Amino acid sequence: MGVYGINGMGGLGKSTLAQQIAQDDTILKKYSKRGVFWLTATKNSLDELNNLVHDLNNFIGNVLREKRSKVETCSTIESAREMLKRILTETWDERKRVPILIIVDDLWDAKVYLDIVPSREWMPNGSAVLITYRDRSVAERIVNESYALTSLDEDAAVKLLRRSAGVKKEDVLKGEEELVQRVGYHPM
């Protein structure tokens, strides 16, 4: 299982890029249209984990037409992780397992990752996790590969500004270069 990261300062578009990746046709073919699961690390970890348990159980039952586990909303991280393990390793027939993609948005603490993401050995072959985060130290022991988002160069920032403002490519906005410089070539 691959674990990939997108990191950079707030507002660069990490979450937006992760959403675009999740909706990409190639990704949807590989992970099935409903085989992409979104978790927000800044929310309550237990709620996110319970939601993943229910979503995976529905995915197995509705999409893959396999028997579902009886799932209940768990009151502790430990019990929710046990339920998650049971769904992934016991309920889901080994011969019918398909890769899934779990996206963890805005990870700020490595412990949260360990709480809400299934262990690698529970996941179907070919599965992946994509994490967005600001602080590189949070995910340095978790990710296989990380991609850093940075600010744009002046030309790209001007093009983005023009497009966002609805200005034709050949037209020039008054003060556009000064504006993009003033905001530090920041895309958001």
PDB file of C-alpha atoms in Angstrom:
ATOM      1  CA  MET A   1       0.000   0.000   0.000  1.00  0.00           C
ATOM      2  CA  GLY A   2       1.338   3.395  -0.943  1.00  0.00           C
ATOM      3  CA  VAL A   3       1.030   6.414   1.325  1.00  0.00           C
ATOM      4  CA  TYR A   4       1.465   9.726  -0.456  1.00  0.00           C
ATOM      5  CA  GLY A   5       1.558  13.254   0.884  1.00  0.00           C
ATOM      6  CA  ILE A   6       0.841  16.743  -0.362  1.00  0.00           C
ATOM      7  CA  ASN A   7       2.330  19.364   1.904  1.00  0.00           C
ATOM      8  CA  GLY A   8       2.671  23.103   1.977  1.00  0.00           C
ATOM      9  CA  MET A   9       1.535  26.210   3.786  1.00  0.00           C
ATOM     10  CA  GLY A  10      -2.146  26.938   4.299  1.00  0.00           C
ATOM     11  CA  GLY A  11      -4.075  28.215   1.323  1.00  0.00           C
ATOM     12  CA  LEU A  12      -1.844  26.783  -1.417  1.00  0.00           C
ATOM     13  CA  GLY A  13      -4.567  24.400  -2.577  1.00  0.00           C
ATOM     14  CA  LYS A  14      -3.594  21.061  -1.011  1.00  0.00           C
ATOM     15  CA  SER A  15      -7.215  20.098  -0.322  1.00  0.00           C
ATOM     16  CA  THR A  16      -8.342  21.330  -3.728  1.00  0.00           C
ATOM     17  CA  LEU A  17      -5.645  19.249  -5.416  1.00  0.00           C
ATOM     18  CA  ALA A  18      -6.655  16.190  -3.356  1.00  0.00           C
ATOM     19  CA  GLN A  19     -10.301  16.716  -4.433  1.00  0.00           C
ATOM     20  CA  GLN A  20      -9.220  16.905  -8.071  1.00  0.00           C
ATOM     21  CA  ILE A  21      -7.191  13.724  -7.692  1.00  0.00           C
ATOM     22  CA  ALA A  22     -10.196  11.970  -6.105  1.00  0.00           C
ATOM     23  CA  GLN A  23     -12.375  12.951  -9.078  1.00  0.00           C
ATOM     24  CA  ASP A  24      -9.845  12.127 -11.800  1.00  0.00           C
ATOM     25  CA  ASP A  25     -11.105   9.501 -14.285  1.00  0.00           C
ATOM     26  CA  THR A  26      -7.953   7.382 -13.983  1.00  0.00           C
ATOM     27  CA  ILE A  27      -8.272   7.320 -10.188  1.00  0.00           C
ATOM     28  CA  LEU A  28     -11.989   6.498 -10.365  1.00  0.00           C
ATOM     29  CA  LYS A  29     -11.264   3.558 -12.690  1.00  0.00           C
ATOM     30  CA  LYS A  30      -8.551   2.192 -10.415  1.00  0.00           C
ATOM     31  CA  TYR A  31     -10.439   2.622  -7.138  1.00  0.00           C
ATOM     32  CA  SER A  32     -14.048   2.330  -8.334  1.00  0.00           C
ATOM     33  CA  LYS A  33     -16.325   5.369  -8.206  1.00  0.00           C
ATOM     34  CA  ARG A  34     -17.258   4.654  -4.620  1.00  0.00           C
ATOM     35  CA  GLY A  35     -13.919   3.264  -3.509  1.00  0.00           C
ATOM     36  CA  VAL A  36     -12.530   6.685  -2.577  1.00  0.00           C
ATOM     37  CA  PHE A  37     -13.042   7.674   1.068  1.00  0.00           C
ATOM     38  CA  TRP A  38     -12.460  11.184   2.446  1.00  0.00           C
ATOM     39  CA  LEU A  39     -11.464  11.780   6.085  1.00  0.00           C
ATOM     40  CA  THR A  40     -10.868  15.166   7.683  1.00  0.00           C
ATOM     41  CA  ALA A  41      -8.152  14.940  10.310  1.00  0.00           C
ATOM     42  CA  THR A  42      -9.148  18.184  12.030  1.00  0.00           C
ATOM     43  CA  LYS A  43     -12.538  16.829  13.019  1.00  0.00           C
ATOM     44  CA  ASN A  44     -13.302  14.405  15.820  1.00  0.00           C
ATOM     45  CA  SER A  45     -11.183  11.287  15.161  1.00  0.00           C
ATOM     46  CA  LEU A  46     -13.779   8.901  16.554  1.00  0.00           C
ATOM     47  CA  ASP A  47     -16.516  10.386  14.362  1.00  0.00           C
ATOM     48  CA  GLU A  48     -14.297  10.170  11.283  1.00  0.00           C
ATOM     49  CA  LEU A  49     -13.402   6.564  12.063  1.00  0.00           C
ATOM     50  CA  ASN A  50     -17.047   5.597  12.668  1.00  0.00           C
ATOM     51  CA  ASN A  51     -17.978   7.238   9.356  1.00  0.00           C
ATOM     52  CA  LEU A  52     -15.249   5.274   7.553  1.00  0.00           C
ATOM     53  CA  VAL A  53     -16.476   2.022   9.112  1.00  0.00           C
ATOM     54  CA  HIS A  54     -20.051   2.687   7.951  1.00  0.00           C
ATOM     55  CA  ASP A  55     -18.957   3.900   4.490  1.00  0.00           C
ATOM     56  CA  LEU A  56     -16.715   0.861   3.903  1.00  0.00           C
ATOM     57  CA  ASN A  57     -19.448  -1.485   5.068  1.00  0.00           C
ATOM     58  CA  ASN A  58     -21.906   0.169   2.648  1.00  0.00           C
ATOM     59  CA  PHE A  59     -19.332   0.017  -0.136  1.00  0.00           C
ATOM     60  CA  ILE A  60     -18.857  -3.707   0.387  1.00  0.00           C
ATOM     61  CA  GLY A  61     -22.608  -4.347   0.583  1.00  0.00           C
ATOM     62  CA  ASN A  62     -24.067  -1.976  -2.002  1.00  0.00           C
ATOM     63  CA  VAL A  63     -21.326  -1.662  -4.584  1.00  0.00           C
ATOM     64  CA  LEU A  64     -19.630  -5.035  -4.395  1.00  0.00           C
ATOM     65  CA  ARG A  65     -22.794  -6.960  -3.493  1.00  0.00           C
ATOM     66  CA  GLU A  66     -21.176  -8.858  -0.678  1.00  0.00           C
ATOM     67  CA  LYS A  67     -22.570  -9.553   2.740  1.00  0.00           C
ATOM     68  CA  ARG A  68     -22.255  -6.703   5.173  1.00  0.00           C
ATOM     69  CA  SER A  69     -21.178  -6.764   8.764  1.00  0.00           C
ATOM     70  CA  LYS A  70     -23.515  -5.600  11.447  1.00  0.00           C
ATOM     71  CA  VAL A  71     -21.930  -2.311  12.440  1.00  0.00           C
ATOM     72  CA  GLU A  72     -22.675  -0.100  15.339  1.00  0.00           C
ATOM     73  CA  THR A  73     -21.378   3.329  16.159  1.00  0.00           C
ATOM     74  CA  CYS A  74     -18.437   2.740  18.458  1.00  0.00           C
ATOM     75  CA  SER A  75     -17.688   4.761  21.576  1.00  0.00           C
ATOM     76  CA  THR A  76     -13.888   4.391  21.529  1.00  0.00           C
ATOM     77  CA  ILE A  77     -11.154   4.572  18.909  1.00  0.00           C
ATOM     78  CA  GLU A  78     -10.053   1.056  19.884  1.00  0.00           C
ATOM     79  CA  SER A  79     -13.480  -0.518  19.337  1.00  0.00           C
ATOM     80  CA  ALA A  80     -13.941   1.363  16.045  1.00  0.00           C
ATOM     81  CA  ARG A  81     -10.536   0.152  14.821  1.00  0.00           C
ATOM     82  CA  GLU A  82     -11.483  -3.429  15.729  1.00  0.00           C
ATOM     83  CA  MET A  83     -14.700  -3.039  13.730  1.00  0.00           C
ATOM     84  CA  LEU A  84     -12.721  -1.601  10.812  1.00  0.00           C
ATOM     85  CA  LYS A  85     -10.266  -4.497  10.943  1.00  0.00           C
ATOM     86  CA  ARG A  86     -13.131  -7.025  10.988  1.00  0.00           C
ATOM     87  CA  ILE A  87     -14.789  -5.431   7.961  1.00  0.00           C
ATOM     88  CA  LEU A  88     -11.582  -5.280   5.949  1.00  0.00           C
ATOM     89  CA  THR A  89     -10.134  -8.672   6.873  1.00  0.00           C
ATOM     90  CA  GLU A  90     -13.102 -10.921   7.698  1.00  0.00           C
ATOM     91  CA  THR A  91     -16.286  -9.581   6.075  1.00  0.00           C
ATOM     92  CA  TRP A  92     -14.779  -8.683   2.719  1.00  0.00           C
ATOM     93  CA  ASP A  93     -14.146 -11.900   0.757  1.00  0.00           C
ATOM     94  CA  GLU A  94     -10.421 -12.074  -0.041  1.00  0.00           C
ATOM     95  CA  ARG A  95     -11.117 -13.094  -3.660  1.00  0.00           C
ATOM     96  CA  LYS A  96     -13.383 -10.091  -4.281  1.00  0.00           C
ATOM     97  CA  ARG A  97     -11.286  -7.374  -2.673  1.00  0.00           C
ATOM     98  CA  VAL A  98     -10.575  -4.290  -4.794  1.00  0.00           C
ATOM     99  CA  PRO A  99      -8.164  -1.422  -4.121  1.00  0.00           C
ATOM    100  CA  ILE A 100      -9.462   1.587  -2.206  1.00  0.00           C
ATOM    101  CA  LEU A 101      -8.138   5.117  -1.791  1.00  0.00           C
ATOM    102  CA  ILE A 102      -8.366   6.890   1.548  1.00  0.00           C
ATOM    103  CA  ILE A 103      -7.741  10.627   1.573  1.00  0.00           C
ATOM    104  CA  VAL A 104      -6.838  12.233   4.907  1.00  0.00           C
ATOM    105  CA  ASP A 105      -7.230  15.983   4.649  1.00  0.00           C
ATOM    106  CA  ASP A 106      -5.390  18.445   6.892  1.00  0.00           C
ATOM    107  CA  LEU A 107      -3.385  16.009   9.005  1.00  0.00           C
ATOM    108  CA  TRP A 108      -1.809  17.861  11.914  1.00  0.00           C
ATOM    109  CA  ASP A 109      -0.817  15.004  14.229  1.00  0.00           C
ATOM    110  CA  ALA A 110       0.680  11.607  13.323  1.00  0.00           C
ATOM    111  CA  LYS A 111      -1.342   9.986  16.112  1.00  0.00           C
ATOM    112  CA  VAL A 112      -4.565  11.010  14.351  1.00  0.00           C
ATOM    113  CA  TYR A 113      -3.350   9.153  11.245  1.00  0.00           C
ATOM    114  CA  LEU A 114      -2.730   6.032  13.316  1.00  0.00           C
ATOM    115  CA  ASP A 115      -6.202   6.384  14.839  1.00  0.00           C
ATOM    116  CA  ILE A 116      -8.269   6.839  11.681  1.00  0.00           C
ATOM    117  CA  VAL A 117      -6.431   5.067   8.848  1.00  0.00           C
ATOM    118  CA  PRO A 118      -6.552   1.262   8.553  1.00  0.00           C
ATOM    119  CA  SER A 119      -3.294  -0.606   9.094  1.00  0.00           C
ATOM    120  CA  ARG A 120      -1.472  -1.450   5.886  1.00  0.00           C
ATOM    121  CA  GLU A 121      -1.934  -5.181   6.395  1.00  0.00           C
ATOM    122  CA  TRP A 122      -5.743  -4.794   6.538  1.00  0.00           C
ATOM    123  CA  MET A 123      -5.998  -2.945   3.221  1.00  0.00           C
ATOM    124  CA  PRO A 124      -6.628  -4.665  -0.130  1.00  0.00           C
ATOM    125  CA  ASN A 125      -3.653  -4.963  -2.471  1.00  0.00           C
ATOM    126  CA  GLY A 126      -3.175  -1.888  -4.630  1.00  0.00           C
ATOM    127  CA  SER A 127      -4.804   0.448  -2.099  1.00  0.00           C
ATOM    128  CA  ALA A 128      -3.389   3.859  -1.290  1.00  0.00           C
ATOM    129  CA  VAL A 129      -3.631   6.703   1.192  1.00  0.00           C
ATOM    130  CA  LEU A 130      -3.240  10.365   0.244  1.00  0.00           C
ATOM    131  CA  ILE A 131      -2.549  12.876   3.014  1.00  0.00           C
ATOM    132  CA  THR A 132      -2.610  16.669   2.951  1.00  0.00           C
ATOM    133  CA  TYR A 133      -0.623  18.414   5.674  1.00  0.00           C
ATOM    134  CA  ARG A 134       1.312  21.573   6.474  1.00  0.00           C
ATOM    135  CA  ASP A 135       4.108  20.490   8.817  1.00  0.00           C
ATOM    136  CA  ARG A 136       6.534  18.059   7.151  1.00  0.00           C
ATOM    137  CA  SER A 137       7.513  16.524  10.480  1.00  0.00           C
ATOM    138  CA  VAL A 138       3.938  15.252  10.969  1.00  0.00           C
ATOM    139  CA  ALA A 139       4.101  12.816   8.088  1.00  0.00           C
ATOM    140  CA  GLU A 140       7.801  12.116   7.583  1.00  0.00           C
ATOM    141  CA  ARG A 141       7.520   8.591   9.062  1.00  0.00           C
ATOM    142  CA  ILE A 142       4.163   7.871   7.419  1.00  0.00           C
ATOM    143  CA  VAL A 143       4.452   8.718   3.716  1.00  0.00           C
ATOM    144  CA  ASN A 144       6.325   6.846   0.999  1.00  0.00           C
ATOM    145  CA  GLU A 145       6.454   9.938  -1.203  1.00  0.00           C
ATOM    146  CA  SER A 146       5.627  13.559  -0.535  1.00  0.00           C
ATOM    147  CA  TYR A 147       4.970  16.404  -2.922  1.00  0.00           C
ATOM    148  CA  ALA A 148       5.515  19.967  -1.745  1.00  0.00           C
ATOM    149  CA  LEU A 149       3.260  22.712  -3.052  1.00  0.00           C
ATOM    150  CA  THR A 150       4.928  26.073  -3.291  1.00  0.00           C
ATOM    151  CA  SER A 151       3.917  29.526  -4.449  1.00  0.00           C
ATOM    152  CA  LEU A 152       3.616  30.199  -8.168  1.00  0.00           C
ATOM    153  CA  ASP A 153       6.121  32.020 -10.313  1.00  0.00           C
ATOM    154  CA  GLU A 154       5.079  35.496 -11.501  1.00  0.00           C
ATOM    155  CA  ASP A 155       3.900  34.394 -14.948  1.00  0.00           C
ATOM    156  CA  ALA A 156       1.731  31.566 -13.604  1.00  0.00           C
ATOM    157  CA  ALA A 157       0.316  33.829 -10.874  1.00  0.00           C
ATOM    158  CA  VAL A 158      -0.662  36.482 -13.438  1.00  0.00           C
ATOM    159  CA  LYS A 159      -2.308  33.844 -15.681  1.00  0.00           C
ATOM    160  CA  LEU A 160      -4.272  32.480 -12.719  1.00  0.00           C
ATOM    161  CA  LEU A 161      -5.356  35.979 -11.686  1.00  0.00           C
ATOM    162  CA  ARG A 162      -6.527  36.775 -15.215  1.00  0.00           C
ATOM    163  CA  ARG A 163      -8.433  33.511 -15.499  1.00  0.00           C
ATOM    164  CA  SER A 164     -10.027  33.950 -12.058  1.00  0.00           C
ATOM    165  CA  ALA A 165     -11.035  37.521 -12.940  1.00  0.00           C
ATOM    166  CA  GLY A 166     -12.572  36.394 -16.236  1.00  0.00           C
ATOM    167  CA  VAL A 167     -10.101  38.383 -18.293  1.00  0.00           C
ATOM    168  CA  LYS A 168      -9.160  37.175 -21.777  1.00  0.00           C
ATOM    169  CA  LYS A 169      -5.610  35.898 -22.192  1.00  0.00           C
ATOM    170  CA  GLU A 170      -4.559  38.781 -24.405  1.00  0.00           C
ATOM    171  CA  ASP A 171      -6.011  41.480 -22.120  1.00  0.00           C
ATOM    172  CA  VAL A 172      -4.039  42.997 -19.261  1.00  0.00           C
ATOM    173  CA  LEU A 173      -5.372  43.922 -15.843  1.00  0.00           C
ATOM    174  CA  LYS A 174      -4.132  47.222 -14.531  1.00  0.00           C
ATOM    175  CA  GLY A 175      -1.658  46.586 -11.700  1.00  0.00           C
ATOM    176  CA  GLU A 176      -1.746  42.788 -12.089  1.00  0.00           C
ATOM    177  CA  GLU A 177       1.982  42.271 -11.606  1.00  0.00           C
ATOM    178  CA  GLU A 178       2.019  44.427  -8.489  1.00  0.00           C
ATOM    179  CA  LEU A 179      -1.011  42.569  -7.112  1.00  0.00           C
ATOM    180  CA  VAL A 180       0.429  39.074  -7.552  1.00  0.00           C
ATOM    181  CA  GLN A 181       3.726  40.233  -6.068  1.00  0.00           C
ATOM    182  CA  ARG A 182       1.916  41.804  -3.104  1.00  0.00           C
ATOM    183  CA  VAL A 183       0.194  38.479  -2.273  1.00  0.00           C
ATOM    184  CA  GLY A 184       3.466  36.571  -2.610  1.00  0.00           C
ATOM    185  CA  TYR A 185       2.443  34.717  -5.797  1.00  0.00           C
ATOM    186  CA  HIS A 186       0.035  32.767  -3.631  1.00  0.00           C
ATOM    187  CA  PRO A 187      -2.597  30.880  -5.690  1.00  0.00           C
ATOM    188  CA  MET A 188      -5.444  31.247  -3.225  1.00  0.00           C
TER     189      MET A 188
END
